[in-house]
CSV table of N, CA and C and ligand atoms in Angstrom, one decimal:
chain,number,residue,atom,x,y,z
A,10,MET,N,-16.3,6.6,-26.1
A,10,MET,CA,-15.4,7.1,-25.1
A,10,MET,C,-14.5,6.0,-24.5
A,11,LYS,N,-13.3,6.3,-24.3
A,11,LYS,CA,-12.3,5.4,-23.8
A,11,LYS,C,-12.7,4.9,-22.4
A,12,ARG,N,-12.6,3.6,-22.1
A,12,ARG,CA,-12.9,3.1,-20.8
A,12,ARG,C,-11.5,3.0,-20.1
A,13,ILE,N,-11.3,3.8,-19.1
A,13,ILE,CA,-10.0,3.8,-18.4
A,13,ILE,C,-10.2,3.3,-16.9
A,14,ALA,N,-9.4,2.4,-16.5
A,14,ALA,CA,-9.4,1.9,-15.1
A,14,ALA,C,-8.1,2.2,-14.5
A,15,VAL,N,-8.1,2.5,-13.2
A,15,VAL,CA,-6.9,2.5,-12.4
A,15,VAL,C,-6.9,1.3,-11.4
A,16,TYR,N,-5.7,0.8,-11.3
A,16,TYR,CA,-5.5,-0.3,-10.4
A,16,TYR,C,-4.5,0.2,-9.3
A,17,PRO,N,-5.1,0.7,-8.1
A,17,PRO,CA,-4.2,1.3,-7.2
A,17,PRO,C,-3.6,0.3,-6.2
A,18,GLY,N,-2.5,0.7,-5.6
A,18,GLY,CA,-1.9,-0.1,-4.5
A,18,GLY,C,-0.6,0.4,-4.1
A,19,THR,N,0.0,-0.4,-3.1
A,19,THR,CA,1.3,0.0,-2.6
A,19,THR,C,2.4,-0.9,-3.4
A,20,PHE,N,2.0,-2.1,-3.7
A,20,PHE,CA,2.9,-2.9,-4.6
A,20,PHE,C,4.4,-2.9,-4.0
A,21,ASP,N,4.5,-3.3,-2.7
A,21,ASP,CA,5.8,-3.4,-2.1
A,21,ASP,C,6.1,-4.8,-1.7
A,22,PRO,N,6.6,-5.6,-2.6
A,22,PRO,CA,6.8,-5.4,-4.0
A,22,PRO,C,5.6,-6.0,-4.7
A,23,ALA,N,5.6,-5.8,-6.1
A,23,ALA,CA,4.6,-6.4,-6.9
A,23,ALA,C,4.8,-7.9,-6.9
A,24,THR,N,3.6,-8.7,-6.9
A,24,THR,CA,3.7,-10.1,-6.9
A,24,THR,C,3.0,-10.6,-8.2
A,25,ASN,N,3.2,-12.0,-8.4
A,25,ASN,CA,2.6,-12.5,-9.6
A,25,ASN,C,1.0,-12.5,-9.5
A,26,GLY,N,0.6,-12.4,-8.3
A,26,GLY,CA,-0.9,-12.2,-8.0
A,26,GLY,C,-1.3,-10.8,-8.6
A,27,HIS,N,-0.6,-9.8,-8.4
A,27,HIS,CA,-0.9,-8.5,-8.9
A,27,HIS,C,-0.9,-8.5,-10.5
A,28,LEU,N,0.1,-9.2,-11.0
A,28,LEU,CA,0.2,-9.3,-12.5
A,28,LEU,C,-1.0,-10.1,-13.1
A,29,ASP,N,-1.3,-11.1,-12.4
A,29,ASP,CA,-2.5,-11.9,-12.8
A,29,ASP,C,-3.7,-11.0,-12.9
A,30,LEU,N,-3.9,-10.2,-11.9
A,30,LEU,CA,-5.1,-9.3,-11.9
A,30,LEU,C,-5.0,-8.2,-13.0
A,31,VAL,N,-3.8,-7.7,-13.3
A,31,VAL,CA,-3.6,-6.8,-14.4
A,31,VAL,C,-3.9,-7.5,-15.7
A,32,GLU,N,-3.5,-8.7,-15.9
A,32,GLU,CA,-3.7,-9.4,-17.1
A,32,GLU,C,-5.2,-9.6,-17.3
A,33,ARG,N,-5.9,-10.0,-16.3
A,33,ARG,CA,-7.3,-10.1,-16.4
A,33,ARG,C,-8.0,-8.8,-16.7
A,34,GLY,N,-7.6,-7.8,-15.9
A,34,GLY,CA,-8.3,-6.4,-15.9
A,34,GLY,C,-8.1,-5.8,-17.3
A,35,ARG,N,-6.9,-5.9,-17.8
A,35,ARG,CA,-6.6,-5.2,-19.1
A,35,ARG,C,-7.5,-5.6,-20.2
A,36,ARG,N,-8.0,-6.8,-20.1
A,36,ARG,CA,-8.9,-7.3,-21.3
A,36,ARG,C,-10.3,-6.6,-21.2
A,37,HIS,N,-10.6,-6.0,-20.1
A,37,HIS,CA,-11.9,-5.3,-20.0
A,37,HIS,C,-12.0,-3.8,-20.1
A,38,PHE,N,-10.8,-3.2,-20.3
A,38,PHE,CA,-10.7,-1.7,-20.4
A,38,PHE,C,-9.8,-1.4,-21.6
A,39,ASP,N,-10.0,-0.2,-22.1
A,39,ASP,CA,-9.2,0.3,-23.2
A,39,ASP,C,-7.8,0.6,-22.7
A,40,GLU,N,-7.8,1.1,-21.4
A,40,GLU,CA,-6.5,1.5,-20.7
A,40,GLU,C,-6.6,1.1,-19.3
A,41,LEU,N,-5.5,0.5,-18.8
A,41,LEU,CA,-5.4,0.2,-17.4
A,41,LEU,C,-4.1,0.9,-16.8
A,42,ILE,N,-4.4,1.7,-15.8
A,42,ILE,CA,-3.2,2.4,-15.3
A,42,ILE,C,-2.9,1.8,-13.8
A,43,ILE,N,-1.8,1.2,-13.7
A,43,ILE,CA,-1.4,0.8,-12.3
A,43,ILE,C,-0.9,2.0,-11.6
A,44,ALA,N,-1.6,2.3,-10.5
A,44,ALA,CA,-1.3,3.6,-9.7
A,44,ALA,C,-0.8,3.3,-8.4
A,45,LEU,N,0.5,3.6,-8.3
A,45,LEU,CA,1.3,3.3,-7.1
A,45,LEU,C,1.2,4.4,-6.1
A,46,LEU,N,0.7,4.2,-4.9
A,46,LEU,CA,0.6,5.2,-3.9
A,46,LEU,C,2.0,5.7,-3.4
A,47,ARG,N,2.2,6.9,-3.4
A,47,ARG,CA,3.4,7.5,-2.8
A,47,ARG,C,3.0,7.8,-1.3
A,48,ASN,N,3.4,6.9,-0.4
A,48,ASN,CA,3.0,7.1,1.0
A,48,ASN,C,4.2,7.2,1.9
A,49,GLU,N,4.5,8.4,2.4
A,49,GLU,CA,5.7,8.6,3.2
A,49,GLU,C,5.5,8.0,4.5
A,50,ASP,N,4.3,7.7,4.9
A,50,ASP,CA,4.0,7.2,6.3
A,50,ASP,C,4.6,5.8,6.5
A,51,LYS,N,4.4,5.0,5.4
A,51,LYS,CA,4.8,3.6,5.6
A,51,LYS,C,6.3,3.5,5.4
A,52,GLU,N,6.9,2.5,5.9
A,52,GLU,CA,8.3,2.3,5.6
A,52,GLU,C,8.4,1.1,4.7
A,53,PRO,N,8.5,1.4,3.4
A,53,PRO,CA,8.5,0.3,2.4
A,53,PRO,C,9.8,-0.4,2.3
A,54,MET,N,9.8,-1.6,1.8
A,54,MET,CA,11.0,-2.3,1.6
A,54,MET,C,11.7,-1.8,0.3
A,55,PHE,N,10.9,-1.4,-0.7
A,55,PHE,CA,11.5,-0.8,-1.9
A,55,PHE,C,11.0,0.7,-2.1
A,56,THR,N,11.8,1.5,-2.7
A,56,THR,CA,11.4,2.9,-3.0
A,56,THR,C,10.3,2.9,-4.1
A,57,VAL,N,9.6,4.0,-4.1
A,57,VAL,CA,8.6,4.1,-5.1
A,57,VAL,C,9.2,3.9,-6.5
A,58,GLU,N,10.4,4.4,-6.8
A,58,GLU,CA,11.0,4.3,-8.1
A,58,GLU,C,11.3,2.8,-8.4
A,59,GLN,N,11.8,2.1,-7.4
A,59,GLN,CA,12.1,0.7,-7.7
A,59,GLN,C,10.8,-0.1,-7.9
A,60,ARG,N,9.8,0.1,-7.1
A,60,ARG,CA,8.5,-0.5,-7.2
A,60,ARG,C,7.9,-0.3,-8.6
A,61,MET,N,8.1,1.0,-9.1
A,61,MET,CA,7.5,1.3,-10.4
A,61,MET,C,8.3,0.6,-11.5
A,62,ARG,N,9.6,0.5,-11.3
A,62,ARG,CA,10.5,-0.2,-12.3
A,62,ARG,C,10.1,-1.6,-12.4
A,63,PHE,N,9.9,-2.3,-11.3
A,63,PHE,CA,9.5,-3.7,-11.3
A,63,PHE,C,8.2,-3.9,-12.1
A,64,LEU,N,7.3,-3.0,-11.9
A,64,LEU,CA,6.0,-3.1,-12.5
A,64,LEU,C,6.1,-2.8,-14.0
A,65,GLU,N,6.9,-1.7,-14.3
A,65,GLU,CA,7.0,-1.4,-15.8
A,65,GLU,C,7.7,-2.5,-16.6
A,66,GLU,N,8.7,-3.1,-16.0
A,66,GLU,CA,9.4,-4.2,-16.6
A,66,GLU,C,8.4,-5.4,-16.9
A,67,ALA,N,7.6,-5.6,-15.8
A,67,ALA,CA,6.7,-6.8,-15.9
A,67,ALA,C,5.5,-6.6,-16.9
A,68,VAL,N,5.1,-5.4,-17.1
A,68,VAL,CA,3.9,-5.2,-18.0
A,68,VAL,C,4.3,-4.5,-19.4
A,69,SER,N,5.7,-4.6,-19.6
A,69,SER,CA,6.1,-3.8,-20.8
A,69,SER,C,5.5,-4.4,-22.1
A,70,THR,N,5.1,-5.6,-22.2
A,70,THR,CA,4.5,-6.2,-23.4
A,70,THR,C,3.0,-5.9,-23.5
A,71,TRP,N,2.4,-5.4,-22.5
A,71,TRP,CA,0.9,-5.1,-22.6
A,71,TRP,C,0.7,-3.7,-23.0
A,72,ALA,N,0.3,-3.5,-24.2
A,72,ALA,CA,0.2,-2.2,-24.8
A,72,ALA,C,-0.8,-1.2,-24.0
A,73,ASN,N,-1.8,-1.7,-23.5
A,73,ASN,CA,-2.8,-0.8,-22.9
A,73,ASN,C,-2.6,-0.7,-21.4
A,74,VAL,N,-1.4,-1.1,-20.9
A,74,VAL,CA,-1.1,-1.0,-19.4
A,74,VAL,C,0.0,0.0,-19.2
A,75,SER,N,-0.2,0.9,-18.3
A,75,SER,CA,0.9,1.8,-17.9
A,75,SER,C,1.0,1.9,-16.4
A,76,VAL,N,2.1,2.4,-15.9
A,76,VAL,CA,2.4,2.5,-14.5
A,76,VAL,C,2.6,4.0,-14.1
A,77,GLU,N,1.9,4.5,-13.1
A,77,GLU,CA,2.1,5.9,-12.6
A,77,GLU,C,2.1,5.8,-11.1
A,78,SER,N,2.5,7.0,-10.5
A,78,SER,CA,2.3,7.1,-9.1
A,78,SER,C,1.4,8.2,-8.7
A,79,PHE,N,0.9,8.2,-7.5
A,79,PHE,CA,0.0,9.3,-7.2
A,79,PHE,C,0.1,9.6,-5.7
A,80,GLU,N,-0.3,10.8,-5.3
A,80,GLU,CA,-0.4,11.2,-3.9
A,80,GLU,C,-1.8,11.7,-3.7
A,81,GLY,N,-2.3,11.7,-2.4
A,81,GLY,CA,-3.6,12.3,-2.1
A,81,GLY,C,-4.7,11.3,-2.3
A,82,LEU,N,-5.9,11.8,-2.5
A,82,LEU,CA,-7.1,10.9,-2.6
A,82,LEU,C,-7.0,10.1,-4.0
A,83,LEU,N,-7.3,8.9,-3.9
A,83,LEU,CA,-7.4,8.1,-5.1
A,83,LEU,C,-8.4,8.6,-6.1
A,84,VAL,N,-9.6,8.9,-5.5
A,84,VAL,CA,-10.7,9.4,-6.5
A,84,VAL,C,-10.3,10.6,-7.2
A,85,ASP,N,-9.5,11.5,-6.6
A,85,ASP,CA,-9.1,12.7,-7.2
A,85,ASP,C,-8.1,12.3,-8.4
A,86,TYR,N,-7.2,11.4,-8.1
A,86,TYR,CA,-6.3,11.0,-9.1
A,86,TYR,C,-7.0,10.3,-10.3
A,87,ALA,N,-8.0,9.5,-9.9
A,87,ALA,CA,-8.8,8.8,-11.0
A,87,ALA,C,-9.4,9.8,-11.9
A,88,ALA,N,-10.0,10.8,-11.2
A,88,ALA,CA,-10.7,11.9,-12.1
A,88,ALA,C,-9.7,12.6,-13.0
A,89,ARG,N,-8.5,12.9,-12.4
A,89,ARG,CA,-7.5,13.6,-13.2
A,89,ARG,C,-7.1,12.8,-14.5
A,90,VAL,N,-7.1,11.5,-14.3
A,90,VAL,CA,-6.6,10.7,-15.5
A,90,VAL,C,-7.8,10.2,-16.3
A,91,GLY,N,-9.0,10.6,-15.9
A,91,GLY,CA,-10.2,10.3,-16.7
A,91,GLY,C,-10.7,8.8,-16.5
A,92,ALA,N,-10.4,8.2,-15.4
A,92,ALA,CA,-10.8,6.9,-15.1
A,92,ALA,C,-12.2,6.8,-14.5
A,93,SER,N,-13.0,5.9,-15.0
A,93,SER,CA,-14.3,5.7,-14.4
A,93,SER,C,-14.4,4.5,-13.5
A,94,VAL,N,-13.3,3.7,-13.5
A,94,VAL,CA,-13.3,2.5,-12.7
A,94,VAL,C,-12.0,2.4,-11.8
A,95,ILE,N,-12.2,1.9,-10.6
A,95,ILE,CA,-11.1,1.6,-9.7
A,95,ILE,C,-11.1,0.0,-9.7
A,96,LEU,N,-10.0,-0.6,-10.1
A,96,LEU,CA,-9.9,-2.0,-10.1
A,96,LEU,C,-9.2,-2.5,-8.9
A,97,ARG,N,-9.8,-3.4,-8.2
A,97,ARG,CA,-9.2,-4.1,-7.0
A,97,ARG,C,-9.3,-5.6,-7.1
A,98,GLY,N,-8.4,-6.3,-6.4
A,98,GLY,CA,-8.5,-7.7,-6.4
A,98,GLY,C,-9.0,-8.2,-5.0
A,99,VAL,N,-9.8,-9.2,-5.0
A,99,VAL,CA,-10.2,-9.9,-3.8
A,99,VAL,C,-9.8,-11.3,-3.9
A,100,ARG,N,-8.9,-11.7,-2.9
A,100,ARG,CA,-8.4,-13.1,-2.8
A,100,ARG,C,-9.3,-14.0,-2.0
A,101,ALA,N,-9.8,-13.5,-0.9
A,101,ALA,CA,-10.5,-14.3,0.0
A,101,ALA,C,-11.5,-13.4,0.8
A,102,VAL,N,-12.3,-14.1,1.5
A,102,VAL,CA,-13.3,-13.4,2.4
A,102,VAL,C,-12.6,-12.4,3.3
A,103,SER,N,-11.4,-12.7,3.7
A,103,SER,CA,-10.7,-11.8,4.7
A,103,SER,C,-10.4,-10.5,4.0
A,104,ASP,N,-10.3,-10.4,2.7
A,104,ASP,CA,-10.0,-9.1,2.0
A,104,ASP,C,-11.3,-8.3,2.0
A,105,PHE,N,-12.4,-8.9,2.1
A,105,PHE,CA,-13.7,-8.2,1.7
A,105,PHE,C,-14.0,-7.0,2.6
A,106,GLU,N,-13.9,-7.1,3.9
A,106,GLU,CA,-14.3,-6.0,4.7
A,106,GLU,C,-13.6,-4.7,4.4
A,107,TYR,N,-12.2,-4.8,4.3
A,107,TYR,CA,-11.4,-3.7,4.0
A,107,TYR,C,-11.7,-3.1,2.6
A,108,GLU,N,-11.9,-4.0,1.7
A,108,GLU,CA,-12.2,-3.6,0.3
A,108,GLU,C,-13.5,-2.9,0.2
A,109,LEU,N,-14.5,-3.5,1.0
A,109,LEU,CA,-15.9,-2.9,1.0
A,109,LEU,C,-15.9,-1.5,1.5
A,110,GLN,N,-15.2,-1.4,2.7
A,110,GLN,CA,-15.1,0.0,3.3
A,110,GLN,C,-14.4,1.0,2.3
A,111,MET,N,-13.3,0.6,1.6
A,111,MET,CA,-12.7,1.6,0.7
A,111,MET,C,-13.6,1.8,-0.5
A,112,ALA,N,-14.3,0.8,-1.0
A,112,ALA,CA,-15.1,1.0,-2.2
A,112,ALA,C,-16.3,2.0,-1.8
A,113,LEU,N,-16.8,1.7,-0.6
A,113,LEU,CA,-18.0,2.6,-0.3
A,113,LEU,C,-17.6,4.1,0.0
A,114,MET,N,-16.4,4.2,0.7
A,114,MET,CA,-15.9,5.6,1.0
A,114,MET,C,-15.6,6.2,-0.4
A,115,ASN,N,-15.0,5.5,-1.3
A,115,ASN,CA,-14.7,6.1,-2.6
A,115,ASN,C,-15.9,6.5,-3.4
A,116,ARG,N,-17.0,5.6,-3.2
A,116,ARG,CA,-18.2,5.9,-3.9
A,116,ARG,C,-18.9,7.2,-3.3
A,117,ARG,N,-18.7,7.3,-2.0
A,117,ARG,CA,-19.3,8.5,-1.4
A,117,ARG,C,-18.5,9.8,-1.8
A,118,LEU,N,-17.2,9.6,-1.9
A,118,LEU,CA,-16.4,10.8,-2.3
A,118,LEU,C,-16.6,11.1,-3.7
A,119,SER,N,-16.9,10.1,-4.6
A,119,SER,CA,-17.0,10.3,-6.0
A,119,SER,C,-17.9,9.3,-6.6
A,120,PRO,N,-19.3,9.6,-6.6
A,120,PRO,CA,-20.2,8.6,-7.0
A,120,PRO,C,-20.1,8.2,-8.5
A,121,GLY,N,-19.5,8.9,-9.3
A,121,GLY,CA,-19.3,8.6,-10.7
A,121,GLY,C,-18.2,7.5,-10.9
A,122,ILE,N,-17.4,7.2,-10.0
A,122,ILE,CA,-16.3,6.2,-10.1
A,122,ILE,C,-16.7,5.0,-9.4
A,123,GLU,N,-16.7,3.9,-10.2
A,123,GLU,CA,-17.2,2.6,-9.7
A,123,GLU,C,-16.0,1.7,-9.4
A,124,THR,N,-16.1,1.0,-8.2
A,124,THR,CA,-15.0,0.0,-8.0
A,124,THR,C,-15.4,-1.4,-8.6
A,125,VAL,N,-14.5,-2.0,-9.3
A,125,VAL,CA,-14.8,-3.3,-9.8
A,125,VAL,C,-13.7,-4.3,-9.2
A,126,PHE,N,-14.3,-5.4,-8.7
A,126,PHE,CA,-13.4,-6.4,-8.1
A,126,PHE,C,-13.3,-7.6,-9.1
A,127,LEU,N,-12.0,-8.1,-9.1
A,127,LEU,CA,-11.7,-9.3,-9.8
A,127,LEU,C,-11.0,-10.2,-8.9
A,128,MET,N,-11.2,-11.5,-9.2
A,128,MET,CA,-10.4,-12.5,-8.3
A,128,MET,C,-9.2,-13.0,-9.1
A,129,PRO,N,-8.0,-12.9,-8.4
A,129,PRO,CA,-6.9,-13.5,-9.1
A,129,PRO,C,-6.9,-15.0,-9.2
A,130,SER,N,-6.1,-15.6,-10.0
A,130,SER,CA,-6.1,-17.0,-10.1
A,130,SER,C,-5.9,-17.6,-8.7
A,131,GLU,N,-6.6,-18.8,-8.5
A,131,GLU,CA,-6.5,-19.4,-7.1
A,131,GLU,C,-5.1,-19.8,-6.7
A,132,ALA,N,-4.2,-19.9,-7.8
A,132,ALA,CA,-2.8,-20.3,-7.5
A,132,ALA,C,-2.2,-19.2,-6.7
A,133,TYR,N,-2.8,-18.0,-6.7
A,133,TYR,CA,-2.1,-16.8,-6.0
A,133,TYR,C,-3.1,-16.4,-4.8
A,134,SER,N,-4.1,-17.1,-4.5
A,134,SER,CA,-5.1,-16.6,-3.5
A,134,SER,C,-4.5,-16.4,-2.1
A,135,TYR,N,-3.3,-17.0,-1.8
A,135,TYR,CA,-2.7,-16.8,-0.5
A,135,TYR,C,-1.6,-15.8,-0.5
A,136,LEU,N,-1.3,-15.3,-1.7
A,136,LEU,CA,-0.1,-14.5,-1.9
A,136,LEU,C,-0.3,-13.0,-1.6
A,137,SER,N,0.6,-12.5,-0.8
A,137,SER,CA,0.6,-11.0,-0.6
A,137,SER,C,1.9,-10.4,-0.5
A,138,SER,N,2.0,-9.1,-0.7
A,138,SER,CA,3.4,-8.5,-0.7
A,138,SER,C,4.0,-8.7,0.8
A,139,ARG,N,3.1,-8.6,1.8
A,139,ARG,CA,3.6,-8.7,3.2
A,139,ARG,C,4.3,-10.1,3.3
A,140,LEU,N,3.6,-11.1,2.9
A,140,LEU,CA,4.2,-12.5,3.0
A,140,LEU,C,5.5,-12.6,2.1
A,141,VAL,N,5.5,-12.0,1.0
A,141,VAL,CA,6.7,-12.0,0.1
A,141,VAL,C,7.9,-11.3,0.9
A,142,ARG,N,7.6,-10.2,1.5
A,142,ARG,CA,8.7,-9.5,2.3
A,142,ARG,C,9.2,-10.4,3.4
A,143,GLU,N,8.3,-11.0,4.1
A,143,GLU,CA,8.7,-11.9,5.2
A,143,GLU,C,9.5,-13.0,4.8
A,144,VAL,N,8.9,-13.7,3.8
A,144,VAL,CA,9.7,-15.0,3.3
A,144,VAL,C,11.0,-14.6,2.8
A,145,ALA,N,11.1,-13.4,2.1
A,145,ALA,CA,12.4,-13.0,1.5
A,145,ALA,C,13.4,-12.7,2.7
A,146,ARG,N,12.9,-12.0,3.7
A,146,ARG,CA,13.8,-11.6,4.8
A,146,ARG,C,14.3,-12.9,5.5
A,147,LEU,N,13.6,-14.0,5.5
A,147,LEU,CA,14.0,-15.2,6.2
A,147,LEU,C,14.6,-16.2,5.2
A,148,GLY,N,14.8,-15.8,4.0
A,148,GLY,CA,15.6,-16.6,3.0
A,148,GLY,C,14.8,-17.7,2.4
A,149,GLY,N,13.5,-17.6,2.4
A,149,GLY,CA,12.7,-18.7,1.7
A,149,GLY,C,12.6,-18.5,0.2
A,150,ASN,N,12.1,-19.6,-0.4
A,150,ASN,CA,12.0,-19.7,-1.9
A,150,ASN,C,10.8,-19.0,-2.4
A,151,LEU,N,11.0,-18.0,-3.3
A,151,LEU,CA,9.8,-17.3,-3.9
A,151,LEU,C,9.6,-17.6,-5.4
A,152,ASP,N,10.2,-18.7,-5.8
A,152,ASP,CA,10.1,-19.0,-7.3
A,152,ASP,C,8.7,-19.0,-7.7
A,153,GLY,N,8.4,-18.4,-8.8
A,153,GLY,CA,7.1,-18.4,-9.4
A,153,GLY,C,6.1,-17.5,-8.7
A,154,LEU,N,6.5,-16.8,-7.7
A,154,LEU,CA,5.5,-16.0,-7.0
A,154,LEU,C,5.7,-14.5,-7.2
A,155,VAL,N,6.9,-14.1,-7.7
A,155,VAL,CA,7.2,-12.7,-8.0
A,155,VAL,C,7.8,-12.5,-9.4
A,156,PRO,N,7.6,-11.3,-10.0
A,156,PRO,CA,8.2,-11.0,-11.2
A,156,PRO,C,9.7,-11.1,-11.2
A,157,GLU,N,10.3,-11.3,-12.3
A,157,GLU,CA,11.8,-11.5,-12.3
A,157,GLU,C,12.6,-10.4,-11.7
A,158,GLY,N,12.2,-9.1,-12.0
A,158,GLY,CA,12.9,-8.0,-11.4
A,158,GLY,C,12.9,-8.0,-9.9
A,159,VAL,N,11.7,-8.4,-9.4
A,159,VAL,CA,11.6,-8.4,-7.9
A,159,VAL,C,12.4,-9.5,-7.3
A,160,ALA,N,12.4,-10.7,-8.0
A,160,ALA,CA,13.2,-11.8,-7.5
A,160,ALA,C,14.7,-11.5,-7.5
A,161,ARG,N,15.1,-10.7,-8.5
A,161,ARG,CA,16.5,-10.3,-8.6
A,161,ARG,C,16.9,-9.4,-7.5
A,162,ALA,N,16.0,-8.4,-7.3
A,162,ALA,CA,16.3,-7.4,-6.2
A,162,ALA,C,16.2,-8.0,-4.8
A,163,LEU,N,15.4,-9.0,-4.6
A,163,LEU,CA,15.3,-9.6,-3.3
A,163,LEU,C,16.5,-10.5,-3.1
A,164,ALA,N,17.0,-11.1,-4.2
A,164,ALA,CA,18.2,-11.9,-4.1
A,164,ALA,C,19.5,-11.0,-3.8
A,165,GLU,N,19.5,-9.8,-4.4
A,165,GLU,CA,20.6,-8.9,-4.1
A,165,GLU,C,20.6,-8.4,-2.7
A,166,ARG,N,19.4,-8.1,-2.2
A,166,ARG,CA,19.3,-7.7,-0.8
A,166,ARG,C,19.7,-8.8,0.1
A,167,ALA,N,19.3,-10.0,-0.1
A,167,ALA,CA,19.7,-11.1,0.7
A,167,ALA,C,21.2,-11.3,0.7
A,168,ALA,N,21.8,-11.1,-0.4
A,168,ALA,CA,23.3,-11.3,-0.5
A,168,ALA,C,24.1,-10.1,0.0
A,169,GLY,N,23.4,-9.0,0.2
A,169,GLY,CA,24.1,-7.8,0.6
A,169,GLY,C,24.6,-7.9,2.0
A,170,PRO,N,25.5,-6.9,2.4
A,170,PRO,CA,26.1,-7.0,3.7
A,170,PRO,C,25.0,-6.8,4.8
A,171,GLY,N,25.1,-7.7,5.8
A,171,GLY,CA,24.2,-7.6,6.9
A,171,GLY,C,22.8,-8.1,6.6
A,172,LYS,N,22.5,-8.5,5.4
A,172,LYS,CA,21.2,-9.0,5.0
A,172,LYS,C,21.0,-10.5,5.1
A,173,LEU,N,22.0,-11.3,5.2
A,173,LEU,CA,21.9,-12.7,5.2
A,173,LEU,C,21.3,-13.1,6.6
A,174,PRO,N,20.4,-14.1,6.6
A,174,PRO,CA,19.8,-14.5,7.8
A,174,PRO,C,21.0,-15.0,8.8
A,175,GLY,N,21.0,-14.6,10.0
A,175,GLY,CA,22.0,-14.9,10.9
A,175,GLY,C,23.1,-14.0,10.9
A,176,ALA,N,23.1,-12.9,10.1
A,176,ALA,CA,24.3,-12.0,9.9
A,176,ALA,C,24.5,-11.3,11.2
A,177,THR,N,23.4,-10.9,11.9
A,177,THR,CA,23.6,-10.2,13.2
A,177,THR,C,24.4,-11.0,14.2
A,178,ARG,N,24.0,-12.3,14.2
A,178,ARG,CA,24.6,-13.2,15.2
A,178,ARG,C,26.1,-13.4,15.0
A,179,ARG,N,26.4,-13.5,13.7
A,179,ARG,CA,27.8,-13.7,13.3
A,179,ARG,C,28.6,-12.5,13.7
A,180,ARG,N,28.1,-11.3,13.4
A,180,ARG,CA,28.8,-10.1,13.7
A,180,ARG,C,29.0,-9.9,15.2
A,181,SER,N,28.0,-10.3,16.0
A,181,SER,CA,28.1,-10.0,17.5
A,181,SER,C,29.2,-10.9,18.1
A,182,ARG,N,29.4,-12.1,17.4
A,182,ARG,CA,30.3,-13.1,18.0
A,182,ARG,C,31.8,-12.6,17.7
A,183,ALA,N,31.9,-11.8,16.6
A,183,ALA,CA,33.3,-11.5,16.2
A,183,ALA,C,33.9,-10.5,17.2
B,7,PNS,O1,-2.1,-2.2,-1.8
B,7,PNS,P1,-2.9,-1.5,-0.8
B,7,PNS,O2,-2.0,-1.0,0.4
B,7,PNS,O3,-4.0,-2.4,-0.2
B,7,PNS,O4,-3.6,-0.2,-1.4
B,7,PNS,C1,-4.3,0.7,-0.7
B,7,PNS,C2,-4.7,1.9,-1.5
B,7,PNS,C3,-3.4,2.6,-2.1
B,7,PNS,C4,-5.6,1.6,-2.6
B,7,PNS,C5,-5.4,3.0,-0.6
B,7,PNS,O5,-4.6,3.1,0.6
B,7,PNS,C6,-5.6,4.3,-1.2
B,7,PNS,O6,-6.4,4.4,-2.1
B,7,PNS,N1,-5.0,5.4,-0.7
B,7,PNS,C7,-5.0,6.7,-1.3
B,7,PNS,C8,-5.6,7.6,-0.3
B,7,PNS,C9,-7.2,7.5,-0.3
B,7,PNS,O7,-7.8,7.8,-1.4
B,7,PNS,N2,-7.7,7.1,0.8
B,7,PNS,C10,-9.2,6.9,0.9
B,7,PNS,C11,-9.5,5.5,0.3
B,7,PNS,S1,-11.0,5.0,0.9
């Protein structure tokens, strides 16, 4: 039987920490599906389609990795695609409580699906999508921390009208 794992998340945007985890995870499963949550409640920096494209570009050379999106309960989605494992990354102790709650709730909802945790490289242990968004908004350097497509899109946003740091101040003076 094929061992299929889903790696769920918001990926707004994908970071090299996510890719590191995919690279590690894909060695242990026949198929690894990156499952991007379509969540209308959150106000993402990038659309679902953009986020999927960044991931698709970044994993295109890994034959057993694919990218999909899902709505509703993760365990229902996992069952639909025949996955027996939910893959999640744990960077530090601070991640643990949230991850444990989700893993135990998912196990209660669907006892046959196991959550497996992997640790990304220590080089990315501090890296998160939230920090990437913040540093990008403030014009900081993200070299080596995000996939190429994400870096390009962030640079385009920064160069766009009204997106440069200080643009509001310049406009109000005019
Ligand atoms: O990248 P994130 O935001 O930490 O990922 C969170 C995600 C998408 C894994 C989680 O919010 C999720 O699984 N949402 C789907 C809805 C669901 O199943 N909720 C119950 C989980 S305990």
